[in-house]
Amino acid sequence: MARTPLVFGLGLAVALLVGWVAFPRVLYVQRHQPLEFRHKTHAEKSGIVQCSECHAFRDDGTFAGIPSIAICTACHSERIGTTNAEATLVENYIKPGQETPWLVYARQPANVWFPHAVHVQRAALECRECHSPYGESDEVRIYQLNRVSGYSRDIWGPSISRLRRAPHEGMKMSDCEDCHRRRNVEVGCIGCHQ
Amino acid sequence: MSARYGMVIDLDRCTGCGACMMACAAENNVPPVPRATPRTGLTPMLVRKVSNGGEGVDRREVFIPIMCMHCERETPCVGVCPQQAVEVDKATGIVMQMPQRCLGCRYCMTACPYHARYFNWWDPQWPAGMEKALNPGVAVRMRGVVEKCNLCHARLHSATQKAAATGKREINPADYVPACVEACPTAAIRFGNLADKHDPLSLEVRSPDTFRFLTRLGTEPKVYYKSKEAWVRALAESNSGSGVETKRG
């Protein structure tokens, strides 16, 4: 009988450890990006100042997203630096004319419709409000894939408890709606879903 | 000011060619269902053939394209949904179906007076190569959910996005035209914003030849029909399915 609190405490500790520490490790698989691309190098050395030179909007308002290899070729048709990453880019992708298979951290499920034009061009939101300051960072992040849903970890956010330290952590439906509520934006189901 | 999108379908112009059905299926990633019977197919847009029941020289026939009528009031499918997967969109008046949230109970199909809702009895299967030609703006539905006409909302999305790129909130009406309207070779299907007094459609719905089906239910459909033939207009309140043949594509 005297052992009951001990067993209970131990059981609780094990359960918490499994839930909060082991589970996330099992749930997510780590994937590396195909290239060590650095935003910071490009901001400092390439002379490109605006994100939109690579992450462009087309005339019809669609967002090109991650730039195609044609944009990289403009500067990297031959090696201009000494890094291995650049060699990989030139040899594996630019010379054979292949697109780089980037993993998209922010990728939403197929039934979600997200318009960058509305948020960036009309509402003038900054990229970092949703994407963290990743666009100024000095490294490519490791991409984490949820084994169950097949979605990127960025949708749920880094914290399993969903207690957010910064507003850009996680982009579930409730996170889209949180910001919309704060800014008095009303969107019906059909507005965000396709 | 929110929009109220609607249609007028001119039955005197409809030749029953079925181009609207094909265009609808292509736009909305509706899979072909070879195993389907007339009760289990997927036809968000369906051209039905109806006759006046006469014989010989007295016989008259009309083709009636049937789709979701986007009922404005007391929308029958909304109230019965236990999932809140159906909603009359405030901004557009589109009665939208959210297959993602649907649990497949099919109450809405029973409730719909127009039989304009369809159930996915099978997982979608595309003929080889066709999955590459799917519309990326419309998510493919899975087995076990209900679907119907969402008034080509992917086209509304594109129009919204295009307007936003120039900082505008109002879309250009020319950018938002549903696939069936675009495909109709005789321009029998007309589309517009009924909330806009200057839209030609707002005038057309007031013509004496224009009618709606089953108005006695009080659901205020936003899809209107038009015919100069009195017997066709008389079909509007008829209950009987006699003389109705279903054309399937």
CSV table of C-alpha atoms in Angstrom, one decimal:
chain,number,residue,atom,x,y,z
A,1,MET,CA,0.0,0.0,0.0
A,2,ALA,CA,2.8,2.4,0.9
A,3,ARG,CA,4.2,1.9,-2.5
A,4,THR,CA,1.1,3.3,-4.3
A,5,PRO,CA,2.2,7.0,-4.5
A,6,LEU,CA,5.6,5.9,-5.7
A,7,VAL,CA,4.3,3.7,-8.4
A,8,PHE,CA,1.8,6.4,-9.5
A,9,GLY,CA,4.6,9.0,-9.6
A,10,LEU,CA,6.8,6.7,-11.6
A,11,GLY,CA,4.0,5.9,-14.0
A,12,LEU,CA,3.2,9.5,-14.4
A,13,ALA,CA,6.8,10.4,-15.1
A,14,VAL,CA,7.1,7.6,-17.7
A,15,ALA,CA,3.9,8.7,-19.4
A,16,LEU,CA,5.0,12.3,-19.5
A,17,LEU,CA,8.4,11.4,-20.9
A,18,VAL,CA,6.9,9.2,-23.6
A,19,GLY,CA,4.3,11.8,-24.5
A,20,TRP,CA,6.5,14.9,-24.5
A,21,VAL,CA,9.9,13.6,-25.4
A,22,ALA,CA,9.8,10.2,-27.1
A,23,PHE,CA,6.6,10.8,-29.1
A,24,PRO,CA,7.8,13.8,-31.1
A,25,ARG,CA,11.0,12.0,-31.9
A,26,VAL,CA,9.1,9.1,-33.3
A,27,LEU,CA,6.5,11.2,-35.0
A,28,TYR,CA,8.9,13.2,-37.2
A,29,VAL,CA,11.5,12.1,-39.7
A,30,GLN,CA,14.3,14.4,-40.5
A,31,ARG,CA,15.1,15.2,-44.1
A,32,HIS,CA,17.9,17.4,-45.5
A,33,GLN,CA,17.5,19.9,-48.2
A,34,PRO,CA,19.3,19.0,-51.4
A,35,LEU,CA,21.6,22.0,-51.2
A,36,GLU,CA,23.2,24.2,-48.5
A,37,PHE,CA,21.6,27.4,-49.8
A,38,ARG,CA,22.2,30.4,-47.6
A,39,HIS,CA,20.0,33.5,-47.8
A,40,LYS,CA,22.6,35.5,-46.0
A,41,THR,CA,25.4,35.0,-48.5
A,42,HIS,CA,23.1,36.1,-51.2
A,43,ALA,CA,21.9,39.2,-49.4
A,44,GLU,CA,25.5,40.1,-48.8
A,45,LYS,CA,27.4,39.0,-51.9
A,46,SER,CA,25.0,38.6,-54.8
A,47,GLY,CA,23.7,42.2,-55.0
A,48,ILE,CA,20.1,41.0,-54.8
A,49,VAL,CA,18.4,43.1,-52.2
A,50,GLN,CA,14.7,42.3,-52.7
A,51,CYS,CA,13.2,39.0,-51.8
A,52,SER,CA,10.9,39.4,-54.8
A,53,GLU,CA,13.8,39.1,-57.2
A,54,CYS,CA,13.8,35.4,-56.3
A,55,HIS,CA,10.4,35.0,-54.8
A,56,ALA,CA,8.4,36.7,-57.5
A,57,PHE,CA,4.8,37.4,-58.1
A,58,ARG,CA,3.5,36.9,-61.6
A,59,ASP,CA,1.2,39.4,-63.3
A,60,ASP,CA,-1.9,37.3,-62.5
A,61,GLY,CA,-1.1,37.4,-58.8
A,62,THR,CA,0.2,33.9,-58.5
A,63,PHE,CA,3.3,33.5,-56.3
A,64,ALA,CA,6.2,31.7,-57.9
A,65,GLY,CA,7.4,30.4,-54.4
A,66,ILE,CA,10.9,28.9,-54.4
A,67,PRO,CA,12.7,30.2,-57.5
A,68,SER,CA,13.2,27.9,-60.4
A,69,ILE,CA,16.7,26.9,-61.6
A,70,ALA,CA,16.6,29.5,-64.4
A,71,ILE,CA,17.1,32.2,-61.8
A,72,CYS,CA,20.1,30.5,-60.3
A,73,THR,CA,21.6,30.0,-63.7
A,74,ALA,CA,21.8,33.7,-64.3
A,75,CYS,CA,24.7,33.8,-61.8
A,76,HIS,CA,25.8,30.2,-61.4
A,77,SER,CA,26.1,29.0,-65.0
A,78,GLU,CA,29.7,28.4,-64.0
A,79,ARG,CA,31.2,28.2,-60.5
A,80,ILE,CA,31.8,31.6,-59.0
A,81,GLY,CA,32.9,30.5,-55.5
A,82,THR,CA,34.7,27.7,-53.9
A,83,THR,CA,32.0,26.1,-51.8
A,84,ASN,CA,31.0,22.4,-52.2
A,85,ALA,CA,27.4,23.5,-52.1
A,86,GLU,CA,27.8,25.6,-55.1
A,87,ALA,CA,29.6,22.8,-56.9
A,88,THR,CA,26.7,20.5,-56.2
A,89,LEU,CA,24.3,23.2,-57.6
A,90,VAL,CA,26.3,23.6,-60.8
A,91,GLU,CA,27.1,20.0,-61.5
A,92,ASN,CA,23.9,18.3,-60.3
A,93,TYR,CA,21.2,20.8,-61.2
A,94,ILE,CA,22.3,23.6,-63.5
A,95,LYS,CA,24.4,21.7,-66.1
A,96,PRO,CA,21.8,18.9,-66.5
A,97,GLY,CA,19.0,21.5,-66.4
A,98,GLN,CA,17.2,19.9,-63.5
A,99,GLU,CA,15.0,21.6,-60.9
A,100,THR,CA,16.3,21.4,-57.4
A,101,PRO,CA,13.9,19.2,-55.3
A,102,TRP,CA,13.5,21.7,-52.4
A,103,LEU,CA,11.4,20.7,-49.4
A,104,VAL,CA,8.9,23.3,-48.6
A,105,TYR,CA,8.7,23.9,-44.8
A,106,ALA,CA,5.4,25.9,-45.1
A,107,ARG,CA,3.6,23.6,-47.4
A,108,GLN,CA,-0.1,23.3,-46.5
A,109,PRO,CA,-2.4,20.3,-47.2
A,110,ALA,CA,-3.7,20.1,-50.7
A,111,ASN,CA,-7.1,21.3,-49.7
A,112,VAL,CA,-5.9,24.7,-48.4
A,113,TRP,CA,-5.8,27.8,-50.6
A,114,PHE,CA,-3.4,30.4,-49.4
A,115,PRO,CA,-2.9,33.6,-51.5
A,116,HIS,CA,0.4,35.4,-51.0
A,117,ALA,CA,-0.9,38.3,-53.1
A,118,VAL,CA,-3.6,39.0,-50.7
A,119,HIS,CA,-1.3,39.0,-47.7
A,120,VAL,CA,1.8,40.6,-49.1
A,121,GLN,CA,0.7,42.8,-51.9
A,122,ARG,CA,-2.7,44.0,-50.5
A,123,ALA,CA,-2.3,43.7,-46.8
A,124,ALA,CA,1.5,44.5,-46.8
A,125,LEU,CA,2.4,41.9,-44.3
A,126,GLU,CA,6.1,41.1,-43.8
A,127,CYS,CA,7.4,37.7,-44.8
A,128,ARG,CA,8.8,37.2,-41.3
A,129,GLU,CA,5.4,37.4,-39.6
A,130,CYS,CA,4.6,34.0,-41.0
A,131,HIS,CA,7.9,32.5,-41.9
A,132,SER,CA,10.2,33.7,-39.1
A,133,PRO,CA,13.3,35.6,-40.1
A,134,TYR,CA,14.3,32.5,-42.2
A,135,GLY,CA,14.8,34.7,-45.3
A,136,GLU,CA,17.8,36.4,-43.5
A,137,SER,CA,19.2,33.3,-42.0
A,138,ASP,CA,22.7,31.8,-42.6
A,139,GLU,CA,21.7,28.1,-42.9
A,140,VAL,CA,19.1,25.8,-44.4
A,141,ARG,CA,17.0,24.2,-41.7
A,142,ILE,CA,16.4,20.5,-41.4
A,143,TYR,CA,13.0,19.6,-42.8
A,144,GLN,CA,10.8,17.5,-40.5
A,145,LEU,CA,8.1,15.3,-41.9
A,146,ASN,CA,5.2,14.1,-39.9
A,147,ARG,CA,5.0,10.4,-40.5
A,148,VAL,CA,1.3,10.2,-39.8
A,149,SER,CA,0.0,13.2,-41.8
A,150,GLY,CA,2.8,13.5,-44.3
A,151,TYR,CA,2.9,17.3,-43.6
A,152,SER,CA,5.8,19.4,-42.6
A,153,ARG,CA,6.3,20.0,-38.9
A,154,ASP,CA,6.0,23.8,-39.5
A,155,ILE,CA,2.2,23.3,-39.8
A,156,TRP,CA,1.9,22.1,-36.2
A,157,GLY,CA,4.8,24.1,-34.9
A,158,PRO,CA,8.0,23.2,-33.1
A,159,SER,CA,6.3,22.7,-29.7
A,160,ILE,CA,4.1,19.7,-29.2
A,161,SER,CA,2.1,21.5,-26.6
A,162,ARG,CA,1.4,24.3,-29.2
A,163,LEU,CA,2.4,26.9,-26.7
A,164,ARG,CA,3.9,29.5,-29.0
A,165,ARG,CA,6.8,31.6,-28.3
A,166,ALA,CA,6.5,33.6,-31.5
A,167,PRO,CA,3.4,34.2,-33.7
A,168,HIS,CA,5.0,32.5,-36.7
A,169,GLU,CA,5.4,29.1,-34.9
A,170,GLY,CA,2.8,26.8,-36.4
A,171,MET,CA,0.3,27.5,-39.1
A,172,LYS,CA,-2.7,25.4,-38.3
A,173,MET,CA,-6.2,26.5,-39.3
A,174,SER,CA,-6.6,28.1,-35.9
A,175,ASP,CA,-3.4,30.1,-36.4
A,176,CYS,CA,-4.6,31.5,-39.7
A,177,GLU,CA,-7.9,32.4,-37.9
A,178,ASP,CA,-6.1,33.9,-34.9
A,179,CYS,CA,-4.4,36.5,-37.1
A,180,HIS,CA,-7.6,37.1,-39.1
A,181,ARG,CA,-9.6,37.7,-35.9
A,182,ARG,CA,-7.0,40.1,-34.6
A,183,ARG,CA,-7.2,42.1,-37.8
A,184,ASN,CA,-10.9,41.8,-38.3
A,185,VAL,CA,-10.7,39.8,-41.5
A,186,GLU,CA,-13.7,37.6,-42.2
A,187,VAL,CA,-13.1,34.6,-44.5
A,188,GLY,CA,-15.6,31.7,-45.0
A,189,CYS,CA,-14.5,28.1,-45.2
A,190,ILE,CA,-14.5,28.3,-49.0
A,191,GLY,CA,-12.1,31.3,-48.8
A,192,CYS,CA,-9.3,29.2,-47.4
A,193,HIS,CA,-10.2,25.8,-48.8
A,194,GLN,CA,-10.2,24.5,-52.3
B,1,MET,CA,-20.8,44.9,-50.3
B,2,SER,CA,-21.1,41.2,-50.5
B,3,ALA,CA,-21.9,39.5,-53.8
B,4,ARG,CA,-24.8,37.1,-54.6
B,5,TYR,CA,-23.7,35.0,-57.5
B,6,GLY,CA,-26.4,33.4,-59.6
B,7,MET,CA,-27.3,32.1,-63.0
B,8,VAL,CA,-30.0,32.1,-65.6
B,9,ILE,CA,-30.2,29.0,-67.8
B,10,ASP,CA,-32.1,29.7,-71.0
B,11,LEU,CA,-33.8,26.3,-71.7
B,12,ASP,CA,-34.9,27.4,-75.2
B,13,ARG,CA,-31.3,27.7,-76.1
B,14,CYS,CA,-30.1,24.4,-74.5
B,15,THR,CA,-29.4,21.7,-77.1
B,16,GLY,CA,-28.5,19.1,-74.5
B,17,CYS,CA,-25.0,18.7,-75.9
B,18,GLY,CA,-23.5,18.1,-72.4
B,19,ALA,CA,-20.5,20.4,-72.9
B,20,CYS,CA,-21.3,22.0,-69.5
B,21,MET,CA,-21.1,18.6,-67.8
B,22,MET,CA,-17.7,17.8,-69.4
B,23,ALA,CA,-16.3,21.3,-68.6
B,24,CYS,CA,-17.6,21.0,-65.0
B,25,ALA,CA,-15.9,17.6,-64.5
B,26,ALA,CA,-12.6,18.8,-66.0
B,27,GLU,CA,-12.6,22.0,-63.9
B,28,ASN,CA,-13.5,20.3,-60.6
B,29,ASN,CA,-11.5,17.1,-60.9
B,30,VAL,CA,-14.6,15.0,-61.0
B,31,PRO,CA,-13.4,11.4,-61.6
B,32,PRO,CA,-15.0,9.2,-64.2
B,33,VAL,CA,-17.0,6.5,-62.4
B,34,PRO,CA,-17.4,3.6,-64.8
B,35,ARG,CA,-19.2,1.4,-62.2
B,36,ALA,CA,-21.8,4.1,-61.5
B,37,THR,CA,-25.6,3.7,-62.0
B,38,PRO,CA,-27.8,6.7,-62.4
B,39,ARG,CA,-28.0,6.8,-58.6
B,40,THR,CA,-24.3,6.5,-57.8
B,41,GLY,CA,-22.6,8.8,-60.3
B,42,LEU,CA,-20.8,12.1,-59.8
B,43,THR,CA,-22.5,14.8,-61.8
B,44,PRO,CA,-22.4,18.2,-60.1
B,45,MET,CA,-23.9,19.4,-63.4
B,46,LEU,CA,-26.4,17.1,-64.9
B,47,VAL,CA,-28.5,17.6,-68.1
B,48,ARG,CA,-31.9,16.0,-67.8
B,49,LYS,CA,-34.3,15.4,-70.6
B,50,VAL,CA,-38.0,16.0,-69.9
B,51,SER,CA,-41.0,15.6,-72.2
B,52,ASN,CA,-44.5,16.9,-72.1
B,53,GLY,CA,-45.8,13.3,-72.2
B,54,GLY,CA,-47.4,13.9,-75.6
B,55,GLU,CA,-47.2,11.5,-78.6
B,56,GLY,CA,-46.3,12.1,-82.3
B,57,VAL,CA,-46.7,15.7,-83.3
B,58,ASP,CA,-47.8,16.7,-79.8
B,59,ARG,CA,-44.5,15.6,-78.3
B,60,ARG,CA,-42.3,18.3,-76.9
B,61,GLU,CA,-39.0,17.8,-75.1
B,62,VAL,CA,-36.7,20.0,-73.2
B,63,PHE,CA,-33.2,19.6,-71.7
B,64,ILE,CA,-32.7,20.9,-68.2
B,65,PRO,CA,-29.2,21.3,-66.8
B,66,ILE,CA,-29.6,20.7,-63.1
B,67,MET,CA,-27.0,21.8,-60.5
B,68,CYS,CA,-26.9,23.1,-57.0
B,69,MET,CA,-29.4,26.0,-56.9
B,70,HIS,CA,-27.5,27.8,-54.2
B,71,CYS,CA,-30.6,28.4,-52.1
B,72,GLU,CA,-30.4,31.7,-50.3
B,73,ARG,CA,-32.9,31.1,-47.5
B,74,GLU,CA,-33.6,28.1,-45.3
B,75,THR,CA,-31.0,26.3,-47.3
B,76,PRO,CA,-32.1,22.7,-46.8
B,77,CYS,CA,-28.7,21.1,-46.8
B,78,VAL,CA,-27.2,23.4,-44.2
B,79,GLY,CA,-29.5,22.7,-41.3
B,80,VAL,CA,-29.3,18.9,-41.6
B,81,CYS,CA,-25.5,18.7,-41.6
B,82,PRO,CA,-24.3,17.4,-38.3
B,83,GLN,CA,-20.7,18.5,-39.1
B,84,GLN,CA,-21.3,22.1,-40.2
B,85,ALA,CA,-19.6,21.1,-43.4
B,86,VAL,CA,-22.2,23.1,-45.5
B,87,GLU,CA,-22.5,26.9,-45.3
B,88,VAL,CA,-23.9,29.7,-47.3
B,89,ASP,CA,-20.8,31.8,-47.8
B,90,LYS,CA,-21.4,35.3,-46.5
B,91,ALA,CA,-19.3,37.1,-49.0
B,92,THR,CA,-20.6,35.4,-52.1
B,93,GLY,CA,-23.8,33.6,-51.4
B,94,ILE,CA,-22.3,30.3,-52.7
B,95,VAL,CA,-23.7,27.3,-50.8
B,96,MET,CA,-20.4,25.6,-50.2
B,97,GLN,CA,-19.7,22.0,-49.4
B,98,MET,CA,-16.6,21.2,-47.5
B,99,PRO,CA,-15.7,17.6,-48.3
B,100,GLN,CA,-12.9,17.8,-45.8
B,101,ARG,CA,-15.3,18.0,-42.9
B,102,CYS,CA,-18.0,15.7,-44.4
B,103,LEU,CA,-18.5,12.4,-42.6
B,104,GLY,CA,-20.6,10.9,-45.3
B,105,CYS,CA,-24.0,10.6,-43.6
B,106,ARG,CA,-25.8,11.9,-46.7
B,107,TYR,CA,-28.5,13.7,-44.9
B,108,CYS,CA,-27.9,16.7,-47.2
B,109,MET,CA,-28.5,14.5,-50.2
B,110,THR,CA,-31.9,13.5,-48.8
B,111,ALA,CA,-32.7,17.1,-47.9
B,112,CYS,CA,-31.8,18.6,-51.2
B,113,PRO,CA,-35.1,19.1,-53.2
B,114,TYR,CA,-33.1,19.2,-56.4
B,115,HIS,CA,-31.0,16.0,-56.0
B,116,ALA,CA,-28.0,18.1,-56.8
B,117,ARG,CA,-25.7,16.4,-54.3
B,118,TYR,CA,-23.5,13.4,-55.0
B,119,PHE,CA,-21.7,10.8,-52.9
B,120,ASN,CA,-18.3,9.4,-53.6
B,121,TRP,CA,-18.9,5.7,-53.4
B,122,TRP,CA,-15.4,4.9,-54.6
B,123,ASP,CA,-11.9,6.3,-54.4
B,124,PRO,CA,-11.2,8.4,-57.4
B,125,GLN,CA,-9.4,6.6,-60.2
B,126,TRP,CA,-8.0,8.4,-63.2
B,127,PRO,CA,-7.3,7.0,-66.6
B,128,ALA,CA,-3.5,6.7,-67.1
B,129,GLY,CA,-1.9,10.1,-67.5
B,130,MET,CA,-5.0,12.1,-66.5
B,131,GLU,CA,-3.8,12.7,-62.9
B,132,LYS,CA,-1.2,15.0,-64.4
B,133,ALA,CA,-3.9,17.1,-66.0
B,134,LEU,CA,-5.8,17.7,-62.8
B,135,ASN,CA,-6.7,21.2,-61.7
B,136,PRO,CA,-4.3,22.1,-58.9
B,137,GLY,CA,-6.8,24.6,-57.6
B,138,VAL,CA,-9.4,22.0,-56.6
B,139,ALA,CA,-8.6,19.3,-54.0
B,140,VAL,CA,-9.6,15.8,-55.1
B,141,ARG,CA,-12.3,14.3,-52.9
B,142,MET,CA,-11.9,10.9,-51.2
B,143,ARG,CA,-14.3,8.0,-51.0
B,144,GLY,CA,-17.1,8.5,-48.4
B,145,VAL,CA,-17.8,12.2,-48.8
B,146,VAL,CA,-20.5,14.3,-50.5
B,147,GLU,CA,-19.7,16.8,-53.1
B,148,LYS,CA,-21.6,19.2,-55.3
B,149,CYS,CA,-21.2,22.4,-57.4
B,150,ASN,CA,-19.2,25.0,-55.5
B,151,LEU,CA,-19.7,27.5,-58.3
B,152,CYS,CA,-16.1,26.9,-59.6
B,153,HIS,CA,-14.7,28.6,-56.5
B,154,ALA,CA,-11.1,27.9,-57.7
B,155,ARG,CA,-11.9,30.5,-60.4
B,156,LEU,CA,-13.0,32.9,-57.7
B,157,HIS,CA,-9.8,32.3,-55.9
B,158,SER,CA,-7.7,33.2,-59.0
B,159,ALA,CA,-9.8,36.3,-59.6
B,160,THR,CA,-9.3,37.4,-56.0
B,161,GLN,CA,-5.6,36.8,-56.2
B,162,LYS,CA,-5.3,38.7,-59.4
B,163,ALA,CA,-7.2,41.7,-58.0
B,164,ALA,CA,-5.1,41.6,-54.8
B,165,ALA,CA,-1.9,41.8,-56.9
B,166,THR,CA,-3.0,45.3,-57.8
B,167,GLY,CA,-4.2,46.1,-54.3
B,168,LYS,CA,-7.8,45.8,-55.2
B,169,ARG,CA,-10.6,44.2,-53.2
B,170,GLU,CA,-13.2,44.0,-55.9
B,171,ILE,CA,-12.6,41.3,-58.5
B,172,ASN,CA,-13.0,42.0,-62.2
B,173,PRO,CA,-16.2,40.1,-63.2
B,174,ALA,CA,-14.6,38.9,-66.4
B,175,ASP,CA,-12.1,36.9,-64.3
B,176,TYR,CA,-14.7,34.9,-62.6
B,177,VAL,CA,-16.8,32.8,-65.0
B,178,PRO,CA,-17.7,29.2,-64.0
B,179,ALA,CA,-16.6,26.5,-66.4
B,180,CYS,CA,-20.2,25.5,-67.5
B,181,VAL,CA,-21.0,29.1,-68.5
B,182,GLU,CA,-17.8,29.3,-70.5
B,183,ALA,CA,-18.3,26.0,-72.2
B,184,CYS,CA,-21.9,26.4,-73.3
B,185,PRO,CA,-21.8,26.8,-77.1
B,186,THR,CA,-25.2,28.5,-77.3
B,187,ALA,CA,-24.6,30.9,-74.4
B,188,ALA,CA,-27.6,29.3,-72.7
B,189,ILE,CA,-26.1,29.6,-69.2
B,190,ARG,CA,-25.5,33.1,-68.0
B,191,PHE,CA,-23.7,34.1,-64.8
B,192,GLY,CA,-23.6,37.2,-62.7
B,193,ASN,CA,-23.9,39.0,-59.4
B,194,LEU,CA,-27.6,39.3,-58.4
B,195,ALA,CA,-26.6,41.8,-55.7
B,196,ASP,CA,-25.4,44.2,-58.3
B,197,LYS,CA,-28.4,46.2,-59.7
B,198,HIS,CA,-26.5,47.0,-62.9
B,199,ASP,CA,-25.5,43.4,-63.7
B,200,PRO,CA,-27.5,42.3,-66.8
B,201,LEU,CA,-28.4,39.2,-64.8
B,202,SER,CA,-30.3,41.2,-62.3
B,203,LEU,CA,-32.5,42.5,-65.1
B,204,GLU,CA,-32.9,39.2,-66.7
B,205,VAL,CA,-34.2,37.4,-63.6
B,206,ARG,CA,-37.1,39.9,-63.6
B,207,SER,CA,-38.3,38.9,-67.1
B,208,PRO,CA,-41.7,37.1,-67.2
B,209,ASP,CA,-40.1,34.1,-68.9
B,210,THR,CA,-37.8,33.5,-66.0
B,211,PHE,CA,-38.7,31.0,-63.3
B,212,ARG,CA,-37.2,28.9,-60.5
B,213,PHE,CA,-37.9,25.4,-59.5
B,214,LEU,CA,-39.9,24.6,-56.4
B,215,THR,CA,-40.3,28.2,-55.2
B,216,ARG,CA,-43.1,27.1,-52.9
B,217,LEU,CA,-40.4,25.7,-50.6
B,218,GLY,CA,-39.3,29.2,-49.9
B,219,THR,CA,-35.6,28.4,-50.4
B,220,GLU,CA,-34.9,31.3,-52.8
B,221,PRO,CA,-32.6,29.5,-55.3
B,222,LYS,CA,-30.1,31.7,-57.0
B,223,VAL,CA,-30.2,29.6,-60.2
B,224,TYR,CA,-33.0,30.7,-62.5
B,225,TYR,CA,-34.3,29.1,-65.6
B,226,LYS,CA,-35.9,30.8,-68.6
B,227,SER,CA,-38.3,29.6,-71.4
B,228,LYS,CA,-41.0,31.1,-73.6
B,229,GLU,CA,-42.8,27.7,-73.6
B,230,ALA,CA,-45.7,27.7,-71.0
B,231,TRP,CA,-45.4,23.9,-70.5
B,232,VAL,CA,-41.8,24.2,-69.6
B,233,ARG,CA,-42.5,27.0,-67.1
B,234,ALA,CA,-45.2,24.8,-65.7
B,235,LEU,CA,-42.6,22.2,-64.8
B,236,ALA,CA,-41.3,24.6,-62.2
B,237,GLU,CA,-43.7,23.5,-59.5
B,238,SER,CA,-44.3,19.9,-60.7
B,239,ASN,CA,-43.4,17.1,-58.3
B,240,SER,CA,-43.6,14.2,-60.7
B,241,GLY,CA,-40.6,12.6,-62.1
B,242,SER,CA,-42.7,11.1,-65.0
B,243,GLY,CA,-41.3,11.8,-68.4
B,244,VAL,CA,-37.9,12.5,-66.9
B,245,GLU,CA,-35.0,10.6,-68.5
B,246,THR,CA,-31.5,11.0,-67.2
B,247,LYS,CA,-28.7,11.7,-69.6
B,248,ARG,CA,-25.4,10.5,-68.3
B,249,GLY,CA,-21.9,11.5,-69.6
